[in-house]
Amino acid sequence: MDAKLSVNINKIATIRNSRGANTPDLLKTAQDCERFGAQGITVHPRPDERHIRYKDVHDLKPLLTTEFNIEGNPKEQRFIDLVLNIVPAQVTLVPDVTGQLTSDHGWDTIKNKDYLIETIALFKKSGIRTSIFVDADIRMIEGAKETGTDRIELYTESYAKGYSENKLKAIEPFIAAAKKANELGIGINAGHDLSLENLNYFAKNIPGLLEVSIGHALISDALYFGLENTIQLYLRQLKSTYQPSFFKEEQE
Ligand code: PXP
């Protein structure tokens, strides 16, 4: 089974908010992403609402036909209330702090064990699948198991950064983390800085990868290729049979 593509539409909201009106139309873009083949839509409302606004999440809910994934920090009661009210297919808990430019670390699942157990149970009671953002660190994966989460989202920034220099080295900790998650029966999502360049190698090598959420690179690529083509290009990277670098690798 190929991993699913969930498009993170925060960047669309950022462009819209820069002018104060409704261009680009976030709701239409989300629906178009689905029409063009995306299997999910991800939003990450932050406390300052500088990109996705809480109202956007309410407006999106009745329109979406694919998997809705809401990301954020449950330390904000407002975030918890929003998720329990919307009841998306999945909530991804991210330990980001107020004003942070973007997510830059996963949960310490050992230090936050009790807090995560309690919070995850709250969402699961409402029938919402849970995922927690973690670094590719075996101890954190073992800790995640203790929290009762359904899935983890592997924080892929270090992979993306290391990819061009030494992709084998960059992916090693992610393969080890994925093997541990598989062994413990935790589902695997991944996200952050995944791109047309590095996605296929990741998807090909991570056993049991279920879903990727991609925003920044995908929306940037859409400027050149258009949204429909771009989504198709990303979906192709996720095909287990697709080997874009096959001939190049043969020659190396
Ligand atoms: N996962 C999490 C937890 C994130 O915070 C983000 C960025 O909002 C992403 C995935 C997507 O990262 P990118 O925009 O680099 O594709």
PDB file of C-alpha atoms and ligand atoms in Angstrom:
ATOM      1  CA  MET A   1       0.000   0.000   0.000  1.00  0.00           C
ATOM      2  CA  ASP A   2       1.327   3.416  -0.941  1.00  0.00           C
ATOM      3  CA  ALA A   3       1.517   6.045   1.776  1.00  0.00           C
ATOM      4  CA  LYS A   4      -1.252   8.648   1.623  1.00  0.00           C
ATOM      5  CA  LEU A   5      -0.589  12.258   0.726  1.00  0.00           C
ATOM      6  CA  SER A   6      -2.130  14.839   3.049  1.00  0.00           C
ATOM      7  CA  VAL A   7      -1.643  18.382   1.787  1.00  0.00           C
ATOM      8  CA  ASN A   8      -0.886  20.942   4.489  1.00  0.00           C
ATOM      9  CA  ILE A   9      -2.698  24.112   3.369  1.00  0.00           C
ATOM     10  CA  ASN A  10      -1.241  26.524   5.952  1.00  0.00           C
ATOM     11  CA  LYS A  11       0.793  28.299   3.255  1.00  0.00           C
ATOM     12  CA  ILE A  12      -2.370  29.084   1.279  1.00  0.00           C
ATOM     13  CA  ALA A  13      -3.753  30.784   4.380  1.00  0.00           C
ATOM     14  CA  THR A  14      -0.489  32.698   4.819  1.00  0.00           C
ATOM     15  CA  ILE A  15      -0.773  34.154   1.313  1.00  0.00           C
ATOM     16  CA  ARG A  16      -4.448  34.965   1.824  1.00  0.00           C
ATOM     17  CA  ASN A  17      -3.796  36.662   5.167  1.00  0.00           C
ATOM     18  CA  SER A  18      -1.063  38.859   3.703  1.00  0.00           C
ATOM     19  CA  ARG A  19      -3.755  40.867   1.876  1.00  0.00           C
ATOM     20  CA  GLY A  20      -6.654  40.646   4.281  1.00  0.00           C
ATOM     21  CA  ALA A  21      -9.246  39.508   1.735  1.00  0.00           C
ATOM     22  CA  ASN A  22     -10.091  36.017   0.440  1.00  0.00           C
ATOM     23  CA  THR A  23      -7.497  35.417  -2.294  1.00  0.00           C
ATOM     24  CA  PRO A  24      -6.467  32.686  -2.637  1.00  0.00           C
ATOM     25  CA  ASP A  25      -9.689  31.043  -1.502  1.00  0.00           C
ATOM     26  CA  LEU A  26      -8.582  28.532   1.135  1.00  0.00           C
ATOM     27  CA  LEU A  27     -11.757  26.443   1.032  1.00  0.00           C
ATOM     28  CA  LYS A  28     -11.681  26.136  -2.737  1.00  0.00           C
ATOM     29  CA  THR A  29      -7.982  25.257  -2.706  1.00  0.00           C
ATOM     30  CA  ALA A  30      -8.588  22.491  -0.152  1.00  0.00           C
ATOM     31  CA  GLN A  31     -11.394  21.047  -2.245  1.00  0.00           C
ATOM     32  CA  ASP A  32      -9.262  21.299  -5.384  1.00  0.00           C
ATOM     33  CA  CYS A  33      -6.401  19.456  -3.641  1.00  0.00           C
ATOM     34  CA  GLU A  34      -8.846  16.625  -3.008  1.00  0.00           C
ATOM     35  CA  ARG A  35     -10.131  16.759  -6.583  1.00  0.00           C
ATOM     36  CA  PHE A  36      -6.553  16.580  -7.874  1.00  0.00           C
ATOM     37  CA  GLY A  37      -5.898  13.401  -5.887  1.00  0.00           C
ATOM     38  CA  ALA A  38      -4.760  14.346  -2.376  1.00  0.00           C
ATOM     39  CA  GLN A  39      -5.978  11.768   0.109  1.00  0.00           C
ATOM     40  CA  GLY A  40      -6.072  14.167   3.035  1.00  0.00           C
ATOM     41  CA  ILE A  41      -5.973  17.804   4.113  1.00  0.00           C
ATOM     42  CA  THR A  42      -3.852  18.989   7.035  1.00  0.00           C
ATOM     43  CA  VAL A  43      -4.227  22.247   8.925  1.00  0.00           C
ATOM     44  CA  HIS A  44      -2.079  23.531  11.747  1.00  0.00           C
ATOM     45  CA  PRO A  45      -3.818  26.388  13.536  1.00  0.00           C
ATOM     46  CA  ARG A  46      -1.398  28.220  15.826  1.00  0.00           C
ATOM     47  CA  PRO A  47      -2.426  30.341  18.782  1.00  0.00           C
ATOM     48  CA  ASP A  48      -1.764  33.620  16.924  1.00  0.00           C
ATOM     49  CA  GLU A  49      -3.760  32.386  13.877  1.00  0.00           C
ATOM     50  CA  ARG A  50      -1.118  33.841  11.577  1.00  0.00           C
ATOM     51  CA  HIS A  51      -1.967  31.317   8.884  1.00  0.00           C
ATOM     52  CA  ILE A  52      -4.875  28.919   9.492  1.00  0.00           C
ATOM     53  CA  ARG A  53      -7.597  30.586  11.569  1.00  0.00           C
ATOM     54  CA  TYR A  54      -9.865  28.699  13.912  1.00  0.00           C
ATOM     55  CA  LYS A  55     -12.802  29.758  11.752  1.00  0.00           C
ATOM     56  CA  ASP A  56     -11.147  28.140   8.704  1.00  0.00           C
ATOM     57  CA  VAL A  57     -11.151  24.792  10.485  1.00  0.00           C
ATOM     58  CA  HIS A  58     -14.902  25.072  11.133  1.00  0.00           C
ATOM     59  CA  ASP A  59     -15.538  26.131   7.532  1.00  0.00           C
ATOM     60  CA  LEU A  60     -13.464  23.290   6.094  1.00  0.00           C
ATOM     61  CA  LYS A  61     -15.063  20.470   8.075  1.00  0.00           C
ATOM     62  CA  PRO A  62     -18.349  20.099   6.114  1.00  0.00           C
ATOM     63  CA  LEU A  63     -16.601  20.523   2.747  1.00  0.00           C
ATOM     64  CA  LEU A  64     -13.872  17.919   2.959  1.00  0.00           C
ATOM     65  CA  THR A  65     -14.390  14.408   1.665  1.00  0.00           C
ATOM     66  CA  THR A  66     -10.932  12.993   2.434  1.00  0.00           C
ATOM     67  CA  GLU A  67      -9.077  12.583   5.710  1.00  0.00           C
ATOM     68  CA  PHE A  68      -8.979  15.746   7.816  1.00  0.00           C
ATOM     69  CA  ASN A  69      -5.889  16.046  10.005  1.00  0.00           C
ATOM     70  CA  ILE A  70      -5.617  18.854  12.559  1.00  0.00           C
ATOM     71  CA  GLU A  71      -2.179  19.534  14.029  1.00  0.00           C
ATOM     72  CA  GLY A  72      -1.328  21.618  17.034  1.00  0.00           C
ATOM     73  CA  ASN A  73      -0.285  21.922  20.638  1.00  0.00           C
ATOM     74  CA  PRO A  74      -2.892  20.619  23.093  1.00  0.00           C
ATOM     75  CA  LYS A  75      -1.436  22.845  25.850  1.00  0.00           C
ATOM     76  CA  GLU A  76      -3.924  25.406  24.509  1.00  0.00           C
ATOM     77  CA  GLN A  77      -7.401  24.556  25.840  1.00  0.00           C
ATOM     78  CA  ARG A  78      -8.777  26.353  22.786  1.00  0.00           C
ATOM     79  CA  PHE A  79      -7.048  23.815  20.546  1.00  0.00           C
ATOM     80  CA  ILE A  80      -8.478  20.876  22.494  1.00  0.00           C
ATOM     81  CA  ASP A  81     -11.977  22.389  22.315  1.00  0.00           C
ATOM     82  CA  LEU A  82     -11.611  22.965  18.574  1.00  0.00           C
ATOM     83  CA  VAL A  83     -10.577  19.370  17.851  1.00  0.00           C
ATOM     84  CA  LEU A  84     -13.280  17.869  20.077  1.00  0.00           C
ATOM     85  CA  ASN A  85     -15.829  20.075  18.377  1.00  0.00           C
ATOM     86  CA  ILE A  86     -14.734  19.294  14.813  1.00  0.00           C
ATOM     87  CA  VAL A  87     -13.961  15.577  15.329  1.00  0.00           C
ATOM     88  CA  PRO A  88     -11.453  15.197  12.466  1.00  0.00           C
ATOM     89  CA  ALA A  89     -10.212  11.784  11.324  1.00  0.00           C
ATOM     90  CA  GLN A  90      -6.892  12.488  13.003  1.00  0.00           C
ATOM     91  CA  VAL A  91      -5.315  14.890  15.464  1.00  0.00           C
ATOM     92  CA  THR A  92      -1.538  15.286  15.425  1.00  0.00           C
ATOM     93  CA  LEU A  93      -0.124  16.639  18.660  1.00  0.00           C
ATOM     94  CA  VAL A  94       2.898  18.891  18.216  1.00  0.00           C
ATOM     95  CA  PRO A  95       4.904  20.423  21.089  1.00  0.00           C
ATOM     96  CA  ASP A  96       5.468  23.797  19.440  1.00  0.00           C
ATOM     97  CA  VAL A  97       5.652  26.964  21.472  1.00  0.00           C
ATOM     98  CA  THR A  98       3.782  30.221  20.892  1.00  0.00           C
ATOM     99  CA  GLY A  99       5.303  32.324  18.111  1.00  0.00           C
ATOM    100  CA  GLN A 100       7.524  29.514  16.815  1.00  0.00           C
ATOM    101  CA  LEU A 101       8.282  29.964  13.084  1.00  0.00           C
ATOM    102  CA  THR A 102       7.596  26.285  12.375  1.00  0.00           C
ATOM    103  CA  SER A 103       7.677  23.014  14.306  1.00  0.00           C
ATOM    104  CA  ASP A 104      11.284  22.217  15.178  1.00  0.00           C
ATOM    105  CA  HIS A 105      11.227  19.301  17.615  1.00  0.00           C
ATOM    106  CA  GLY A 106       9.221  16.263  18.544  1.00  0.00           C
ATOM    107  CA  TRP A 107       7.732  15.335  21.917  1.00  0.00           C
ATOM    108  CA  ASP A 108       9.871  14.051  24.724  1.00  0.00           C
ATOM    109  CA  THR A 109       7.540  11.113  25.169  1.00  0.00           C
ATOM    110  CA  ILE A 110       9.246  10.045  28.396  1.00  0.00           C
ATOM    111  CA  LYS A 111       9.125  13.387  30.227  1.00  0.00           C
ATOM    112  CA  ASN A 112       5.585  14.090  28.995  1.00  0.00           C
ATOM    113  CA  LYS A 113       4.300  10.544  29.400  1.00  0.00           C
ATOM    114  CA  ASP A 114       1.500  11.221  31.895  1.00  0.00           C
ATOM    115  CA  TYR A 115       0.377  14.356  30.106  1.00  0.00           C
ATOM    116  CA  LEU A 116       0.291  12.572  26.743  1.00  0.00           C
ATOM    117  CA  ILE A 117      -1.557   9.543  28.151  1.00  0.00           C
ATOM    118  CA  GLU A 118      -4.268  11.835  29.510  1.00  0.00           C
ATOM    119  CA  THR A 119      -4.531  14.010  26.383  1.00  0.00           C
ATOM    120  CA  ILE A 120      -4.485  11.132  23.917  1.00  0.00           C
ATOM    121  CA  ALA A 121      -7.208   9.321  25.873  1.00  0.00           C
ATOM    122  CA  LEU A 122      -9.367  12.443  25.665  1.00  0.00           C
ATOM    123  CA  PHE A 123      -9.231  12.503  21.860  1.00  0.00           C
ATOM    124  CA  LYS A 124      -9.514   8.755  21.432  1.00  0.00           C
ATOM    125  CA  LYS A 125     -12.670   8.763  23.570  1.00  0.00           C
ATOM    126  CA  SER A 126     -14.238  10.952  20.881  1.00  0.00           C
ATOM    127  CA  GLY A 127     -13.233   8.501  18.152  1.00  0.00           C
ATOM    128  CA  ILE A 128     -10.389  10.670  16.832  1.00  0.00           C
ATOM    129  CA  ARG A 129      -7.238   8.864  15.704  1.00  0.00           C
ATOM    130  CA  THR A 130      -4.171  10.281  17.441  1.00  0.00           C
ATOM    131  CA  SER A 131      -0.665  10.866  16.185  1.00  0.00           C
ATOM    132  CA  ILE A 132       2.231  12.491  18.011  1.00  0.00           C
ATOM    133  CA  PHE A 133       5.145  14.324  16.421  1.00  0.00           C
ATOM    134  CA  VAL A 134       8.445  12.669  17.376  1.00  0.00           C
ATOM    135  CA  ASP A 135      12.097  12.681  16.422  1.00  0.00           C
ATOM    136  CA  ALA A 136      13.554   9.525  14.891  1.00  0.00           C
ATOM    137  CA  ASP A 137      14.853   8.331  18.251  1.00  0.00           C
ATOM    138  CA  ILE A 138      14.218   4.773  19.460  1.00  0.00           C
ATOM    139  CA  ARG A 139      13.705   5.910  23.070  1.00  0.00           C
ATOM    140  CA  MET A 140      11.039   8.378  21.970  1.00  0.00           C
ATOM    141  CA  ILE A 141       9.292   5.671  19.933  1.00  0.00           C
ATOM    142  CA  GLU A 142       9.283   3.347  22.935  1.00  0.00           C
ATOM    143  CA  GLY A 143       7.936   6.219  25.013  1.00  0.00           C
ATOM    144  CA  ALA A 144       5.238   6.848  22.404  1.00  0.00           C
ATOM    145  CA  LYS A 145       4.020   3.282  22.824  1.00  0.00           C
ATOM    146  CA  GLU A 146       3.427   3.971  26.525  1.00  0.00           C
ATOM    147  CA  THR A 147       1.221   6.974  25.723  1.00  0.00           C
ATOM    148  CA  GLY A 148      -1.376   4.867  23.903  1.00  0.00           C
ATOM    149  CA  THR A 149      -1.135   6.882  20.667  1.00  0.00           C
ATOM    150  CA  ASP A 150      -2.355   5.232  17.468  1.00  0.00           C
ATOM    151  CA  ARG A 151       0.404   6.716  15.353  1.00  0.00           C
ATOM    152  CA  ILE A 152       3.578   8.761  15.409  1.00  0.00           C
ATOM    153  CA  GLU A 153       4.546  11.435  12.924  1.00  0.00           C
ATOM    154  CA  LEU A 154       8.284  11.240  12.300  1.00  0.00           C
ATOM    155  CA  TYR A 155       9.846  14.714  12.194  1.00  0.00           C
ATOM    156  CA  THR A 156      11.761  14.553   8.923  1.00  0.00           C
ATOM    157  CA  GLU A 157      13.698  17.825   8.893  1.00  0.00           C
ATOM    158  CA  SER A 158      17.063  16.148   9.643  1.00  0.00           C
ATOM    159  CA  TYR A 159      16.442  13.641   6.853  1.00  0.00           C
ATOM    160  CA  ALA A 160      15.631  16.410   4.382  1.00  0.00           C
ATOM    161  CA  LYS A 161      18.702  18.408   5.419  1.00  0.00           C
ATOM    162  CA  GLY A 162      21.067  15.458   5.173  1.00  0.00           C
ATOM    163  CA  TYR A 163      19.567  14.004   1.987  1.00  0.00           C
ATOM    164  CA  SER A 164      21.711  15.774  -0.604  1.00  0.00           C
ATOM    165  CA  GLU A 165      24.969  15.075   1.203  1.00  0.00           C
ATOM    166  CA  ASN A 166      24.441  11.445   2.209  1.00  0.00           C
ATOM    167  CA  LYS A 167      20.932  10.076   1.859  1.00  0.00           C
ATOM    168  CA  LEU A 168      21.826   6.671   3.272  1.00  0.00           C
ATOM    169  CA  LYS A 169      23.153   8.230   6.461  1.00  0.00           C
ATOM    170  CA  ALA A 170      20.230  10.661   6.611  1.00  0.00           C
ATOM    171  CA  ILE A 171      17.601   7.940   6.453  1.00  0.00           C
ATOM    172  CA  GLU A 172      19.245   5.407   8.792  1.00  0.00           C
ATOM    173  CA  PRO A 173      17.712   6.673  12.062  1.00  0.00           C
ATOM    174  CA  PHE A 174      14.297   6.848  10.379  1.00  0.00           C
ATOM    175  CA  ILE A 175      14.487   3.227   9.238  1.00  0.00           C
ATOM    176  CA  ALA A 176      15.463   2.160  12.761  1.00  0.00           C
ATOM    177  CA  ALA A 177      12.648   4.244  14.285  1.00  0.00           C
ATOM    178  CA  ALA A 178      10.132   2.835  11.795  1.00  0.00           C
ATOM    179  CA  LYS A 179      11.197  -0.748  12.498  1.00  0.00           C
ATOM    180  CA  LYS A 180      10.715  -0.131  16.211  1.00  0.00           C
ATOM    181  CA  ALA A 181       7.295   1.441  15.626  1.00  0.00           C
ATOM    182  CA  ASN A 182       6.261  -1.529  13.471  1.00  0.00           C
ATOM    183  CA  GLU A 183       7.449  -3.927  16.160  1.00  0.00           C
ATOM    184  CA  LEU A 184       5.406  -2.051  18.781  1.00  0.00           C
ATOM    185  CA  GLY A 185       2.303  -1.816  16.578  1.00  0.00           C
ATOM    186  CA  ILE A 186       2.318   1.984  16.181  1.00  0.00           C
ATOM    187  CA  GLY A 187       1.285   3.462  12.812  1.00  0.00           C
ATOM    188  CA  ILE A 188       3.775   5.732  11.031  1.00  0.00           C
ATOM    189  CA  ASN A 189       3.194   9.146   9.490  1.00  0.00           C
ATOM    190  CA  ALA A 190       5.938  11.587   8.528  1.00  0.00           C
ATOM    191  CA  GLY A 191       6.353  15.225   7.738  1.00  0.00           C
ATOM    192  CA  HIS A 192       8.450  18.376   7.530  1.00  0.00           C
ATOM    193  CA  ASP A 193      10.584  19.478   4.606  1.00  0.00           C
ATOM    194  CA  LEU A 194       9.605  16.518   2.458  1.00  0.00           C
ATOM    195  CA  SER A 195       9.866  17.479  -1.214  1.00  0.00           C
ATOM    196  CA  LEU A 196       9.846  16.190  -4.774  1.00  0.00           C
ATOM    197  CA  GLU A 197      13.563  15.633  -4.397  1.00  0.00           C
ATOM    198  CA  ASN A 198      13.617  13.572  -1.212  1.00  0.00           C
ATOM    199  CA  LEU A 199      10.143  12.008  -0.910  1.00  0.00           C
ATOM    200  CA  ASN A 200      10.491   8.904  -3.060  1.00  0.00           C
ATOM    201  CA  TYR A 201      13.659   7.688  -1.337  1.00  0.00           C
ATOM    202  CA  PHE A 202      11.967   8.148   2.036  1.00  0.00           C
ATOM    203  CA  ALA A 203       8.753   6.384   1.016  1.00  0.00           C
ATOM    204  CA  LYS A 204      10.671   3.518  -0.593  1.00  0.00           C
ATOM    205  CA  ASN A 205      12.795   2.879   2.463  1.00  0.00           C
ATOM    206  CA  ILE A 206      10.494   3.408   5.433  1.00  0.00           C
ATOM    207  CA  PRO A 207       8.667   0.174   6.211  1.00  0.00           C
ATOM    208  CA  GLY A 208       4.990   0.664   7.017  1.00  0.00           C
ATOM    209  CA  LEU A 209       4.808   4.377   6.134  1.00  0.00           C
ATOM    210  CA  LEU A 210       1.095   5.238   6.154  1.00  0.00           C
ATOM    211  CA  GLU A 211       0.889   8.956   5.471  1.00  0.00           C
ATOM    212  CA  VAL A 212       2.958  12.049   4.746  1.00  0.00           C
ATOM    213  CA  SER A 213       1.810  15.609   5.298  1.00  0.00           C
ATOM    214  CA  ILE A 214       3.480  18.135   3.042  1.00  0.00           C
ATOM    215  CA  GLY A 215       3.001  21.879   2.794  1.00  0.00           C
ATOM    216  CA  HIS A 216       5.876  24.231   2.090  1.00  0.00           C
ATOM    217  CA  ALA A 217       7.626  22.436  -0.778  1.00  0.00           C
ATOM    218  CA  LEU A 218       4.399  21.289  -2.421  1.00  0.00           C
ATOM    219  CA  ILE A 219       2.823  24.744  -2.483  1.00  0.00           C
ATOM    220  CA  SER A 220       6.129  26.226  -3.702  1.00  0.00           C
ATOM    221  CA  ASP A 221       6.324  23.648  -6.522  1.00  0.00           C
ATOM    222  CA  ALA A 222       2.740  24.509  -7.483  1.00  0.00           C
ATOM    223  CA  LEU A 223       3.972  27.992  -8.482  1.00  0.00           C
ATOM    224  CA  TYR A 224       5.910  26.368 -11.310  1.00  0.00           C
ATOM    225  CA  PHE A 225       3.907  23.256 -12.163  1.00  0.00           C
ATOM    226  CA  GLY A 226       0.377  24.224 -11.135  1.00  0.00           C
ATOM    227  CA  LEU A 227      -1.465  22.611  -8.229  1.00  0.00           C
ATOM    228  CA  GLU A 228      -2.967  19.706 -10.139  1.00  0.00           C
ATOM    229  CA  ASN A 229       0.319  18.630 -11.752  1.00  0.00           C
ATOM    230  CA  THR A 230       2.180  19.092  -8.512  1.00  0.00           C
ATOM    231  CA  ILE A 231      -0.150  16.861  -6.545  1.00  0.00           C
ATOM    232  CA  GLN A 232       0.159  14.212  -9.249  1.00  0.00           C
ATOM    233  CA  LEU A 233       3.948  14.496  -9.122  1.00  0.00           C
ATOM    234  CA  TYR A 234       3.945  14.005  -5.341  1.00  0.00           C
ATOM    235  CA  LEU A 235       1.562  11.057  -5.596  1.00  0.00           C
ATOM    236  CA  ARG A 236       3.911   9.481  -8.109  1.00  0.00           C
ATOM    237  CA  GLN A 237       6.802   9.777  -5.643  1.00  0.00           C
ATOM    238  CA  LEU A 238       4.739   7.753  -3.186  1.00  0.00           C
ATOM    239  CA  LYS A 239       4.151   4.879  -5.608  1.00  0.00           C
ATOM    240  CA  SER A 240       6.069   1.902  -4.308  1.00  0.00           C
ATOM    241  CA  THR A 241       6.881   0.883  -7.876  1.00  0.00           C
ATOM    242  CA  TYR A 242       8.160   4.291  -8.969  1.00  0.00           C
ATOM    243  CA  GLN A 243      11.951   4.652  -9.083  1.00  0.00           C
ATOM    244  CA  PRO A 244      12.814   8.087 -10.439  1.00  0.00           C
ATOM    245  CA  SER A 245      16.538   7.771  -9.790  1.00  0.00           C
ATOM    246  CA  PHE A 246      16.887   4.196 -11.051  1.00  0.00           C
ATOM    247  CA  PHE A 247      18.927   4.949 -14.168  1.00  0.00           C
ATOM    248  CA  LYS A 248      21.033   7.537 -12.415  1.00  0.00           C
ATOM    249  CA  GLU A 249      21.807   5.093  -9.599  1.00  0.00           C
ATOM    250  CA  GLU A 250      22.708   2.402 -12.135  1.00  0.00           C
ATOM    251  CA  GLN A 251      25.325   4.702 -13.627  1.00  0.00           C
ATOM    252  CA  GLU A 252      26.862   5.723 -10.307  1.00  0.00           C
TER     253      GLU A 252
HETATM  254  N1  PXP B   1       4.179  18.198  10.269  1.00  0.00           N
HETATM  255  C1  PXP B   1       4.177  19.158  11.217  1.00  0.00           C
HETATM  256  C2  PXP B   1       3.976  18.755  12.632  1.00  0.00           C
HETATM  257  C3  PXP B   1       4.336  20.514  10.883  1.00  0.00           C
HETATM  258  O1  PXP B   1       4.332  21.446  11.827  1.00  0.00           O
HETATM  259  C4  PXP B   1       4.499  20.857   9.528  1.00  0.00           C
HETATM  260  C5  PXP B   1       4.639  22.303   9.139  1.00  0.00           C
HETATM  261  O2  PXP B   1       3.505  23.008   9.531  1.00  0.00           O
HETATM  262  C6  PXP B   1       4.490  19.826   8.573  1.00  0.00           C
HETATM  263  C7  PXP B   1       4.336  18.504   8.967  1.00  0.00           C
HETATM  264  C8  PXP B   1       4.656  20.110   7.112  1.00  0.00           C
HETATM  265  O3  PXP B   1       5.959  20.573   6.877  1.00  0.00           O
HETATM  266  P1  PXP B   1       6.317  21.266   5.487  1.00  0.00           P
HETATM  267  O4  PXP B   1       5.495  22.512   5.403  1.00  0.00           O
HETATM  268  O5  PXP B   1       7.779  21.514   5.592  1.00  0.00           O
HETATM  269  O6  PXP B   1       5.960  20.292   4.411  1.00  0.00           O
END
